[in-house]
Coordinates of C-alpha atoms in Angstrom, one line a residue:
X1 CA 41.9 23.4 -263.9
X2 CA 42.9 23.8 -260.3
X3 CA 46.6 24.4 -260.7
X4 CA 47.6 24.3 -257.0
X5 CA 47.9 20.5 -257.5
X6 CA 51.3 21.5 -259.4
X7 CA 53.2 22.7 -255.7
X8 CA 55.8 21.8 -255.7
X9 CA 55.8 19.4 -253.3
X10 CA 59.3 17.6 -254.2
X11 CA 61.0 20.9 -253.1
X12 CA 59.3 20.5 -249.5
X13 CA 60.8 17.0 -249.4
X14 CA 64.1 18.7 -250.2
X15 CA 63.6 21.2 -247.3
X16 CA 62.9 17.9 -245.0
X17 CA 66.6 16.3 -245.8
X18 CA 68.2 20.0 -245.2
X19 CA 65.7 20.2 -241.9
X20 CA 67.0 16.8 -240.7
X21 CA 70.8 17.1 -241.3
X22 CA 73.5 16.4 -238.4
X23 CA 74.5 19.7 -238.0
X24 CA 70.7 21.1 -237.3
X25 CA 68.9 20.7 -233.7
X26 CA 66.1 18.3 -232.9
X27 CA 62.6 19.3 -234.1
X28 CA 61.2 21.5 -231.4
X29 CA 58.0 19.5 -230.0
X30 CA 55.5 21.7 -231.9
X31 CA 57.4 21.5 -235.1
X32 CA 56.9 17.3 -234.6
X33 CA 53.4 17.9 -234.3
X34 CA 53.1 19.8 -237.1
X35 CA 54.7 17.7 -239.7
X36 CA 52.9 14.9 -238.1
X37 CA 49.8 16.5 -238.9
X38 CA 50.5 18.6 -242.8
X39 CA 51.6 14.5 -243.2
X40 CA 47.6 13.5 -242.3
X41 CA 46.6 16.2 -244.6
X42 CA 44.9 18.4 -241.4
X43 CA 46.7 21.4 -242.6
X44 CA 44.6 24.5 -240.6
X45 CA 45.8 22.0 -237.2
X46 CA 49.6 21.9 -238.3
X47 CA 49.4 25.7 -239.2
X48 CA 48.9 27.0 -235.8
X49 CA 51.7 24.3 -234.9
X50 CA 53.9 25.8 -237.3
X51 CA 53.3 29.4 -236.0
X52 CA 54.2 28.3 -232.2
X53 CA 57.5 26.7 -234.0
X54 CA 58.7 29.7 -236.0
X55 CA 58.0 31.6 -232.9
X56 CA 60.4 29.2 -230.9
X57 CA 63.0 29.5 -233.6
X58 CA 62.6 33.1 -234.0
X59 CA 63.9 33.3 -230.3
X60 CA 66.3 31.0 -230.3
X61 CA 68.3 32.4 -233.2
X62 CA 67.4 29.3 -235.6
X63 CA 66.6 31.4 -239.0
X64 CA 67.1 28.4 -241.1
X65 CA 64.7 26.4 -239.3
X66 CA 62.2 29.4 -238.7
X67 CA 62.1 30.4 -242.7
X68 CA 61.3 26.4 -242.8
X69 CA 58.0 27.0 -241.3
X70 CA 57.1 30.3 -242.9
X71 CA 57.3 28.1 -246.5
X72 CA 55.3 25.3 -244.7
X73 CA 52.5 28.1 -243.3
X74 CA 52.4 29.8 -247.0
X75 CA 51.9 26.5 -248.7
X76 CA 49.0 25.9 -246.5
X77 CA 47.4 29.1 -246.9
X78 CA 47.8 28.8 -250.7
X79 CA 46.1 25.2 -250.6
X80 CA 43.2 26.7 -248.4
X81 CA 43.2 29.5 -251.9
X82 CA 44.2 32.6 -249.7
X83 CA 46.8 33.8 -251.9
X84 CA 47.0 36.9 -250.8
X85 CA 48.2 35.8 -247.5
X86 CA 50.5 33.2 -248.7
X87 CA 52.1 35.6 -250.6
X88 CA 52.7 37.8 -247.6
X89 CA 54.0 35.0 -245.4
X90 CA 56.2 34.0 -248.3
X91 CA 57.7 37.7 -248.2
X92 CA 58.0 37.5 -244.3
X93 CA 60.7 34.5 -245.2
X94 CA 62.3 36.1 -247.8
X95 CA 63.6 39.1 -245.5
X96 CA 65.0 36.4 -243.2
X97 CA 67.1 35.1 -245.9
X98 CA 71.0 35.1 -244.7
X99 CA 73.8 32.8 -245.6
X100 CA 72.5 29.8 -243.5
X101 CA 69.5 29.4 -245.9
X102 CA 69.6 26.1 -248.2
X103 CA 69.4 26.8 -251.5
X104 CA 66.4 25.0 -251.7
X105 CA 64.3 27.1 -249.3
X106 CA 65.6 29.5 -252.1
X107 CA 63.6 28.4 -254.5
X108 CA 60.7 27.1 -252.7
X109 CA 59.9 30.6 -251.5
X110 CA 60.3 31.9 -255.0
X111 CA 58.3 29.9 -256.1
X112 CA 55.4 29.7 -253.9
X113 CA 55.2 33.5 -254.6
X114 CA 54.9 32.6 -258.5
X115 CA 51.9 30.3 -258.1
X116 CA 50.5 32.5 -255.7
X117 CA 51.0 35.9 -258.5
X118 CA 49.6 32.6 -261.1
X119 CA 46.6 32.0 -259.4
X120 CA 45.6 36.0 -259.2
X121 CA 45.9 36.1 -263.1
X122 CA 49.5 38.0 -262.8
X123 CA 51.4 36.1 -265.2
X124 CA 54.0 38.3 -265.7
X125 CA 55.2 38.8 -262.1
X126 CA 54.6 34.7 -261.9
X127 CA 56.7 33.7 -264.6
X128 CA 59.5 36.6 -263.2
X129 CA 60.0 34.6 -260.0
X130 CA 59.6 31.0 -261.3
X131 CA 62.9 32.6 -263.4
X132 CA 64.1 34.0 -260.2
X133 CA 64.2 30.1 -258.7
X134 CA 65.9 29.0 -262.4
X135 CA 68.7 31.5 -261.7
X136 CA 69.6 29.8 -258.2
X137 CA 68.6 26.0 -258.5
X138 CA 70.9 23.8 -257.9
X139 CA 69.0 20.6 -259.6
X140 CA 67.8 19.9 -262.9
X141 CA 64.5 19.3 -261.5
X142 CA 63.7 21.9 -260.2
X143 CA 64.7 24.2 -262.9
X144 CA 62.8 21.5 -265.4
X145 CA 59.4 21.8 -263.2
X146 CA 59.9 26.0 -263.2
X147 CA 60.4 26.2 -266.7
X148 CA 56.9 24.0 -266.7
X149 CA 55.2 26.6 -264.7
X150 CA 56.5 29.3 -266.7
X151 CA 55.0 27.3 -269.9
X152 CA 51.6 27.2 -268.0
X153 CA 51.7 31.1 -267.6
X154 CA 52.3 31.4 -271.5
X155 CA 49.1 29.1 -271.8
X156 CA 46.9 31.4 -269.5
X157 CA 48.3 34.2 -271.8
X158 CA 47.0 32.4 -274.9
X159 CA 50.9 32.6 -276.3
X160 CA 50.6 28.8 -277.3
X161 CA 53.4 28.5 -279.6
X162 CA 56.0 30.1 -276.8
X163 CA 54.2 27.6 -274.1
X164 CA 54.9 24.7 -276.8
X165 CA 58.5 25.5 -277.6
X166 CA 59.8 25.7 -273.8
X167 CA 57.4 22.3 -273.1
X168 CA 59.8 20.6 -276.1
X169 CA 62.6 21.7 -274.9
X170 CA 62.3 20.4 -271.5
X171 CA 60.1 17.1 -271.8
X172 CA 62.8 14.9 -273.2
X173 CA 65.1 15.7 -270.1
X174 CA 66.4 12.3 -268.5
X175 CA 65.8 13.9 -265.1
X176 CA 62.3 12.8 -265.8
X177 CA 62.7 9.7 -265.9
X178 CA 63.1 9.7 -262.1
X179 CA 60.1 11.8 -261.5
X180 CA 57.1 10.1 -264.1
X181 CA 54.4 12.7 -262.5
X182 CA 56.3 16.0 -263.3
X183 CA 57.0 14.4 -267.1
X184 CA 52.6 14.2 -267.3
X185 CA 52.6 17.6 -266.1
X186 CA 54.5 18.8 -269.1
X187 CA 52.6 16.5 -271.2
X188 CA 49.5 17.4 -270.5
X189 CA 50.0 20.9 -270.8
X190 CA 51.8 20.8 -274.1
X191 CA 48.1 18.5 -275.3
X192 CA 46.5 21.5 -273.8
X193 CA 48.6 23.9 -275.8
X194 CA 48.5 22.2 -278.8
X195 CA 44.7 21.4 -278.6
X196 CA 43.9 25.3 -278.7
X197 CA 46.0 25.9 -281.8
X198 CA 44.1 23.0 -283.0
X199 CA 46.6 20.4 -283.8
X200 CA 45.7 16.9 -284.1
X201 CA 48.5 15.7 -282.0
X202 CA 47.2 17.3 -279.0
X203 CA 45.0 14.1 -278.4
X204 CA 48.6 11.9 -278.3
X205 CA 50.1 14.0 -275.5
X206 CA 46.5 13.7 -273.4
X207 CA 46.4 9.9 -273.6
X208 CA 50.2 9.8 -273.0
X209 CA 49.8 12.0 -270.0
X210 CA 47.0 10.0 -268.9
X211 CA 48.6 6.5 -269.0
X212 CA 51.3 7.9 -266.8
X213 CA 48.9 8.9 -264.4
X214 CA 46.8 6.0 -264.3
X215 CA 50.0 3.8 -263.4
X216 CA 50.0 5.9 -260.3
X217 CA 46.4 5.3 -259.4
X218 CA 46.3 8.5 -257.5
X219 CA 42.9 10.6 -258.8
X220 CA 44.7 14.3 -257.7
X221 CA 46.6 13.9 -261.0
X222 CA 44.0 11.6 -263.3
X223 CA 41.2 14.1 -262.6
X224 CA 43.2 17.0 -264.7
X225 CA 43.8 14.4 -267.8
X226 CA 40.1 13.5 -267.7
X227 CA 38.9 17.1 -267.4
X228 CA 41.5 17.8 -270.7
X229 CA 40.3 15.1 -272.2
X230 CA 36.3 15.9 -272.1
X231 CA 38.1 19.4 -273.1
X232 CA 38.8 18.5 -276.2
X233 CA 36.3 15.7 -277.0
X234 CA 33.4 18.7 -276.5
X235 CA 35.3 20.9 -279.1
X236 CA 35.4 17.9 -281.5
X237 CA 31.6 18.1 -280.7
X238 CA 31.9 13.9 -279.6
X239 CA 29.2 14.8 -276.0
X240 CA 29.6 11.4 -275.6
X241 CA 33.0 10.8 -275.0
X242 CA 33.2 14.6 -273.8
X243 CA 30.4 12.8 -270.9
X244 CA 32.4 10.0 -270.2
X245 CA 35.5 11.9 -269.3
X246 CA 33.9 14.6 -267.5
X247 CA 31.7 11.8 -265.2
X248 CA 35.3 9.9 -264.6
X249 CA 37.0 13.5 -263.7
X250 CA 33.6 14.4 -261.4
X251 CA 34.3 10.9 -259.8
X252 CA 38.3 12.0 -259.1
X253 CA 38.0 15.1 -258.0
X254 CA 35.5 13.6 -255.2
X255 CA 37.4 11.2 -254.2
X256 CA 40.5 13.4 -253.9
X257 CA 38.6 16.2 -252.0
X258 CA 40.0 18.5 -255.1
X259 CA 36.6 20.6 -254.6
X260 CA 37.4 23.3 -257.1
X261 CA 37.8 20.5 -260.0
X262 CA 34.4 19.1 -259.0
X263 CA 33.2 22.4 -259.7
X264 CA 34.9 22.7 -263.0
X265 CA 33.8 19.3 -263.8
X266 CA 30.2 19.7 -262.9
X267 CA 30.2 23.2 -265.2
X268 CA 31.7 21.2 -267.8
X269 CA 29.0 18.2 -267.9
X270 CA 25.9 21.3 -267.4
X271 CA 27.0 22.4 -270.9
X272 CA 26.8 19.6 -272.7
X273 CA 23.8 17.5 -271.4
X274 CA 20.4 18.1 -273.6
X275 CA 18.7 16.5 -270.3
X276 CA 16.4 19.1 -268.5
X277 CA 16.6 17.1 -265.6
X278 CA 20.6 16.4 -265.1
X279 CA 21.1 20.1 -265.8
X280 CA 18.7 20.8 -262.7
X281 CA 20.5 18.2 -260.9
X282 CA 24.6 19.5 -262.0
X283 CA 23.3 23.1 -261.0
X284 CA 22.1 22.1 -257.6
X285 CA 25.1 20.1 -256.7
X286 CA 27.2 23.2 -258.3
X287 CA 25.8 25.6 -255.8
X288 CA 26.2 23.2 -252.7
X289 CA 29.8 22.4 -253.5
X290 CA 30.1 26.1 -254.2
X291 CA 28.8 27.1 -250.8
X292 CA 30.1 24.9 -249.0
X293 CA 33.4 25.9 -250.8
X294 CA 33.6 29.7 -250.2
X295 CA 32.2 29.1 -246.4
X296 CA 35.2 26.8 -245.7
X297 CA 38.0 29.2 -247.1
X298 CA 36.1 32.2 -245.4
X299 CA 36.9 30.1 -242.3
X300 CA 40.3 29.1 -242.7
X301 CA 41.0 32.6 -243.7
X302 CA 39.7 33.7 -240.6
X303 CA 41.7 31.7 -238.5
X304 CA 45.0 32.4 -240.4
X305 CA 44.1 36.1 -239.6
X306 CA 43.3 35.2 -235.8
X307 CA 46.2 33.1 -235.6
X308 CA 48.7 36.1 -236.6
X309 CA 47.1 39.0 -234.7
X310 CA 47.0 36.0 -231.5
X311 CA 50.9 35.9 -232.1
X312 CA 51.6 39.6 -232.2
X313 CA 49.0 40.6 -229.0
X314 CA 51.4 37.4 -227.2
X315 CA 54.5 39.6 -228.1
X316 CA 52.8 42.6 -227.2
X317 CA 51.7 41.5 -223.5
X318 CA 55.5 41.2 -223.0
X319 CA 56.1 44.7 -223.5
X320 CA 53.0 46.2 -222.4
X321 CA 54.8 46.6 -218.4
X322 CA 57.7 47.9 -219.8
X323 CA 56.0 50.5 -221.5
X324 CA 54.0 51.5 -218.6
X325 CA 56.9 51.8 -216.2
X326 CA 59.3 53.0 -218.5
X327 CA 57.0 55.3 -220.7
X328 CA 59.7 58.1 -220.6
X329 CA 62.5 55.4 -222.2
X330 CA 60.2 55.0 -224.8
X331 CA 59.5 58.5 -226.0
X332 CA 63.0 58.8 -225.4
X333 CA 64.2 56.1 -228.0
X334 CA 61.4 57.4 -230.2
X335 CA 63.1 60.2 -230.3
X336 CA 66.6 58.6 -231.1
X337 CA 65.0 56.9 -233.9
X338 CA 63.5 60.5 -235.3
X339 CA 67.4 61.8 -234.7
X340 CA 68.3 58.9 -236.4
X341 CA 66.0 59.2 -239.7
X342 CA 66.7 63.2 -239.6
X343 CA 70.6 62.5 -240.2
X344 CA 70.2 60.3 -242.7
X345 CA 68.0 62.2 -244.9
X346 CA 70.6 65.0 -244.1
X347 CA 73.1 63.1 -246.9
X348 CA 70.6 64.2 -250.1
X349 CA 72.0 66.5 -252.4
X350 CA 69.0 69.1 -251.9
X351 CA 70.0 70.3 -248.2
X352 CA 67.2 73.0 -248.1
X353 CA 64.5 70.8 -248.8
X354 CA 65.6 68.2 -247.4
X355 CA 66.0 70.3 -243.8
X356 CA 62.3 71.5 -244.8
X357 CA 61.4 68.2 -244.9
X358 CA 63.2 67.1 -242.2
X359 CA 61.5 69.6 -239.7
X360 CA 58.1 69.2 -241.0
X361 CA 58.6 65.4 -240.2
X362 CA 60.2 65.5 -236.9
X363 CA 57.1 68.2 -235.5
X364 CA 54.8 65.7 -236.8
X365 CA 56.5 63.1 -234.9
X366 CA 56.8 64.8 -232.0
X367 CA 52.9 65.9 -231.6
X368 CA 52.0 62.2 -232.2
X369 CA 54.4 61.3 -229.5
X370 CA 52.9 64.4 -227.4
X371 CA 49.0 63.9 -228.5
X372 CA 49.1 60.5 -228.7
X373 CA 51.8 58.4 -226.7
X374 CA 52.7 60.8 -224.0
X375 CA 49.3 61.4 -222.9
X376 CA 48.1 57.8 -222.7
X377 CA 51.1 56.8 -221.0
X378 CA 50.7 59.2 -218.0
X379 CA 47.2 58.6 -217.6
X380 CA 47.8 54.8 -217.3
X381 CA 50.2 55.1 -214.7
X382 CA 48.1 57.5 -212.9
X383 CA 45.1 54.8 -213.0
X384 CA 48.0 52.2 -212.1
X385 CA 49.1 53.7 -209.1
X386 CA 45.1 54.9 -207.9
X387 CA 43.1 52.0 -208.8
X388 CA 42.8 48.5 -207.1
X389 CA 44.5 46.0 -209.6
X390 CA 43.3 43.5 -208.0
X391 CA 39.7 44.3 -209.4
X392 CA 38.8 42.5 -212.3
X393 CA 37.3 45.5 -213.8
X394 CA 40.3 47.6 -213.0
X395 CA 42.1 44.9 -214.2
X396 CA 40.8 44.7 -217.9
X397 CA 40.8 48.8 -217.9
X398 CA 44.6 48.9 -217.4
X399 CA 45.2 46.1 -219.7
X400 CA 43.3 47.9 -222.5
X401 CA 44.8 51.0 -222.2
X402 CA 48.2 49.2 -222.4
X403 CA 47.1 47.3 -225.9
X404 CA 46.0 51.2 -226.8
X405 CA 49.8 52.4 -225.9
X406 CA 51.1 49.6 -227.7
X407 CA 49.5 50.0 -230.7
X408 CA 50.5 53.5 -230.8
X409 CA 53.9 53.4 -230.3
X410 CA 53.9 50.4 -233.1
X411 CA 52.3 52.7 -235.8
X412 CA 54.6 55.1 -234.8
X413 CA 57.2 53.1 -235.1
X414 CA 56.5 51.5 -238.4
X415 CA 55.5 54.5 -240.1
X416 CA 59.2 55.4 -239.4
X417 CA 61.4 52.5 -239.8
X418 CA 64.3 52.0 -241.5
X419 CA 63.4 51.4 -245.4
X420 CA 65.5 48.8 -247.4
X421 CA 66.9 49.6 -250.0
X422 CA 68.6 46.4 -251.2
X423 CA 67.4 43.3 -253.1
X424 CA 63.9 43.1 -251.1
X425 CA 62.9 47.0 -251.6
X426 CA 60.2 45.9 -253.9
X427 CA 58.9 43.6 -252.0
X428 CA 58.9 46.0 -248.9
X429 CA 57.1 48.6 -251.3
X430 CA 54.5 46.1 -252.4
X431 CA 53.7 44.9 -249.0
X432 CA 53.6 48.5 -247.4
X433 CA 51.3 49.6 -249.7
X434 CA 49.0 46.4 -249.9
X435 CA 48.7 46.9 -246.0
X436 CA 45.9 49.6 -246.9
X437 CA 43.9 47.2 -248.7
X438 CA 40.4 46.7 -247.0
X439 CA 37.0 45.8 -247.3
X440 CA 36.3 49.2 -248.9
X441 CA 39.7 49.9 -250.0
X442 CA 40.8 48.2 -253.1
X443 CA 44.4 48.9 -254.0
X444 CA 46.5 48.5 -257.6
X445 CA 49.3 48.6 -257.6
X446 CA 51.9 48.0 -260.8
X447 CA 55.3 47.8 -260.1
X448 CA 56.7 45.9 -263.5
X449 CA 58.3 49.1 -264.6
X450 CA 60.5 49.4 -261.5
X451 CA 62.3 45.5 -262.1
X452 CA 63.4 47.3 -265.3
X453 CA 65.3 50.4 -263.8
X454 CA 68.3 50.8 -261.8
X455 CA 67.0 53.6 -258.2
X456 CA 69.6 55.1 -256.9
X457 CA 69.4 55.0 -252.7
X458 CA 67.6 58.3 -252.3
X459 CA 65.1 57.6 -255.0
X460 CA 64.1 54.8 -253.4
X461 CA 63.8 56.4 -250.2
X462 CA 62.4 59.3 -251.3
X463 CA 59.6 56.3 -253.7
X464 CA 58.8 55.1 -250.6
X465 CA 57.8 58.1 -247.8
X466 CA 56.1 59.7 -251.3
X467 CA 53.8 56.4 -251.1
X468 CA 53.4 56.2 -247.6
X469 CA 52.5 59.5 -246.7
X470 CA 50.0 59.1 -250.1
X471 CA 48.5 56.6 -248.5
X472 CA 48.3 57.6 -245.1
X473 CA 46.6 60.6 -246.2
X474 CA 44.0 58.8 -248.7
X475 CA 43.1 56.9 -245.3
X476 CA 42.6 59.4 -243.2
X477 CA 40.9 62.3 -245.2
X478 CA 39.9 61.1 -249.0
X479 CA 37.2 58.4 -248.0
X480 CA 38.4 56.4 -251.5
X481 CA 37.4 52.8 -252.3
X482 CA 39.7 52.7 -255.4
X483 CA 43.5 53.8 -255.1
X484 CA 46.2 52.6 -258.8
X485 CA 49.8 53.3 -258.4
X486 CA 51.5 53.0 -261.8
X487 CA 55.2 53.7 -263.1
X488 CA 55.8 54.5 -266.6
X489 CA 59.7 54.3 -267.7
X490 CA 60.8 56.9 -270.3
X491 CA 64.7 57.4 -271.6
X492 CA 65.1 60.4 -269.6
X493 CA 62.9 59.8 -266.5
X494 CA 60.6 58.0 -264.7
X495 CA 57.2 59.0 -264.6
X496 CA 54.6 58.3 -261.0
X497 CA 50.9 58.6 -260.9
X498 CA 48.7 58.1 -258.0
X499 CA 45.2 58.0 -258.8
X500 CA 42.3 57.9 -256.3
X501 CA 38.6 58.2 -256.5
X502 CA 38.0 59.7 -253.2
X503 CA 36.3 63.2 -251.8
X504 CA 39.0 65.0 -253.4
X505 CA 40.3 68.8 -251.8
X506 CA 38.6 71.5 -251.5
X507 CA 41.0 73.9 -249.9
X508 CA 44.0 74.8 -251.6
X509 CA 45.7 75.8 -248.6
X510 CA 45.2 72.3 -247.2
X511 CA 46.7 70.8 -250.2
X512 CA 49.7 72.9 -250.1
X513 CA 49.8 72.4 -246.1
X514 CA 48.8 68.8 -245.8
X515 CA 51.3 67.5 -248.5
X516 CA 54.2 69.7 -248.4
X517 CA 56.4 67.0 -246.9
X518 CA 55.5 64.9 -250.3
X519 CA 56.6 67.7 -252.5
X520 CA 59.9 68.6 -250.2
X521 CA 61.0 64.8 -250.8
X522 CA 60.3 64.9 -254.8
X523 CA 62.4 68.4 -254.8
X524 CA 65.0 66.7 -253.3
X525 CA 65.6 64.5 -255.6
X526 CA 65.6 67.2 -258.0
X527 CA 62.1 65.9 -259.1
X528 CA 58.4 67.5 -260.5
X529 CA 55.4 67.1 -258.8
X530 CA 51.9 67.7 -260.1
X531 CA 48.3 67.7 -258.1
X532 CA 45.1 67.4 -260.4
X533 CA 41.8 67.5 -258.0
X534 CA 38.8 68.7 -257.5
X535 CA 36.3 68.4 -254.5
X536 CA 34.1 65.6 -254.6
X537 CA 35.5 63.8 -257.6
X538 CA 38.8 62.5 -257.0
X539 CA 42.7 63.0 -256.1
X540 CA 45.4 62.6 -258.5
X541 CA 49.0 63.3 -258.5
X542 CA 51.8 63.0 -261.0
X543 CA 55.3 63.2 -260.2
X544 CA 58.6 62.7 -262.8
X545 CA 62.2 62.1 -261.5
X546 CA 64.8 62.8 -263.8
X547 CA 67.7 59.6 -264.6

């Protein structure tokens, strides 16, 4: 069953009342538009409303109001099924977070990234954040709905009787009273729960859920009773009360534009009709809806993706004529920022490697800035000062070499920012290293083990450069298409395997060369580092770092 039909859409109501308060500004005009619009249901219009608004916010200092339409842009990239992305813009709010965000967005954002990890199948990392939003709400109902999704995520994990015992605990709560639709949901699932460990009274808890719904006449909730309720008439092998209740959750789903349940209803009715001729009929109309299904996401995937690289080449434009006047000022500050790095690495206990490591980074720096930056930026002033601007042509030349310079000077940049090392470091981690996924890069990563131990500062530091550097070299030289990054936690240390299945090295020298700034890092920490390769079939290394 589509689950995205559980957002939770009483905690955007809550963000509305903190959004409309006294002490907050008007709603900036694209902001207005938007709500208008996510109210109409035309959610791919109101995202590129919301973008324009947290982009006004963003400049005008207004966090709380700017982390407001992150939420509202992940919540419509989850409904559109791009988790992934949702996920990521959920994280970008998250690192806004400061002491003038509501409790409320709190939760929301928390979350959103659980029912983003439910819908990929990781139920553990789900039911860590719907605790997360437990551990901060503020009202009953949210923590009653939480502990509902967390009961789901037992269910996906076929651990019925743990799903059933946190569904009893919460579904005689009296704040459901005031919310009838979040008291089905827990109904309904506990029916659902109860119906695979085959007890009878599952059937009670799917009419009860039912009734509640059908008071409500609104088919976005009555299509997952029906579906549940063909469910478990099909396992009681009664087809013809299993047909009746698929045909009335078919009919739902269409007329709540729930296109994934139509699906799931359609499957449902192809495996239990004995006619030749409505099978032929459910699988054509499956593989239409189903079509017609992935095309749309694709699409609104698509423009999500424009939308956000549209926003950053705006920000960029605004820089690119500093950059070309002032190219000196910026390998200048570049260079500030490598003094900067290089002094704080200078505090780790290991002060020869860490001085190795130091020097190999900042001569690797400084060739990039010297091949890369310094070059580009003198040969676009030349062209500036040479060239008729006012030629179209001459025009479009400079203002590609200035994207070029830009993007340079970003990677750059990014490769050697700061690193947090509070509460969000994980989430930092995850996303830096899911930034290498691709088309023909798949990337795992499992980070459970790390929730579980306490890094010290340096450790994490030293975690993250390890990665990076791993990953900048798998891009550049191993050609992989598979890359898992596992943590194993053992009483005396902490053990780190990288794992790809590219080209592999072929020169030892290389490997001792190319990665000597990853084994400088793990010495430092007074850590072991392993390489296992060989050419043409793979890359591997394992690292330990003592408590």
């Amino acid at each position: 069953m589509n689950y995205q039909k559980t957002i939770l859409l009483f905690v955007f109501l809550s963000l509305l009342s903190c959004k409309n308060q006294e002490e907050n500004p008007p709603l900036d005009t694209h902001l207005e538009q938007a709500e208008q619009l996510f109210a109409n249901k035309e959610y791919r219009k109101a995202y590129s409303f919301y973008n324009q608004s947290f982009l006004y916010n963003q400049e005008h200092n207004n966090t709380k109001r700017a982390v407001f339409n992150l939420l509202r842009m992940a919540h419509i990239e989850n409904l559109e099924c791009d988790y992934i992305g949702s996920e990521a813009t959920t994280t970008k709010a998250i690192q806004l977070f400061d002491k003038t965000i509501p409790i409320p967005y709190q939760t929301n954002a928390y979350n959103s990234i659980g029912l983003n990890y439910l819908h990929l199948a990781n139920y553990d990392d789900a039911i860590k954040m719907f605790n997360k939003a437990i551990q901060i709400a503020e009202d009953a109902l949210t923590i009653t709905i939480s502990k509902n999704n967390i009961a789901y995520c037992y269910i996906k994990q076929k651990k019925y009787t743990k799903a059933i015992e946190l569904l009893t605990e919460i579904e005689s709560h009296k704040i459901l009273e005031e919310s009838p639709l979040d008291l089905a949901r827990i109904l309904d699932n506990k029916g659902i729960a109860l119906f695979h460990i085959q007890d009878k009274s599952a059937i009670d808890y799917l009419n009860k859920a039912k009734a509640i719904r059908a008071t409500h006449k609104d088919d976005s909730q009555l299509v997952s009773s029906y579906m549940h309720l063909a469910e478990y008439y099909k396992w009681n092998n009664d087809y013809e009360n299993a047909t009746k209740w698929g045909e009335n959750a078919y009919k739902s789903a269409t007329k709540a534009f729930i296109p994934d349940d139509r699906l799931e209803a359609l499957n449902l009715l192809f495996t239990i009709t004995t006619n030749s001729t409505l099978k032929n009929n459910y699988h054509h109309t499956y593989i239409q809806i189903n079509d017609s299904i992935q095309k749309a996401r694709q699409q609104a995937k698509n423009q999500f993706a424009k939308i956000k690289y549209d926003t950053e080449k705006a920000e960029s434009q605004k820089q690119t004529y500093q950059i070309t006047m002032y190219g000196s000022l910026v390998l200048l500050l570049l260079s500030i920022l490598v003094f900067v790095l290089l002094y704080r690495l200078s505090s780790l206990r290991n002060k020869r490697k860490v001085l190795e490591t130091q020097y190999a980074t900042e001569t690797k720096i400084a060739k990039r800035l010297h091949d890369e930056l310094a070059n580009d930026v003198h040969n676009t002033i030349a062209f500036a000062e040479t060239q008729n601007l006012e030629n179209n042509q001459n025009k479009n030349i400079l203002l590609e070499n200035l994207d070029v310079i830009y993007q340079r000077a970003r990677n750059i940049s990014n490769e050697n920012k700061q690193i947090e090392i509070g509460d969000n470091f994980l989430e930092q981690l995850k996303h830096m290293v899911h930034s290498y996924n691709s088309d023909k890069i798949n990337v795992i990563l499992n980070l459970t083990t790390l929730n579980e131990v306490e890094l010290k500062n340096e450790v994490k530091v030293a975690i993250y450069r390890v990665l990076q550097e791993l990953m900048v070299n798998m891009k550049k030289h191993s050609e992989s298409s598979l890359v898992a990054i596992t943590f194993k936690n053992h009483p005396k240390h902490l053990e780190f395997q990288y794992t790809d299945n590219g080209k592999g090295v072929q020169n030892e020298v290389y490997l001792k060369n190319g990665l000597q700034n990853v084994e400088n890092r793990i010495f430092s920490i007074n850590g072991t580092i392993t390489f296992e390769t060989e050419y043409e079939k793979g890359f591997k290394v394992k690292i330990v770092i003592p408590k």
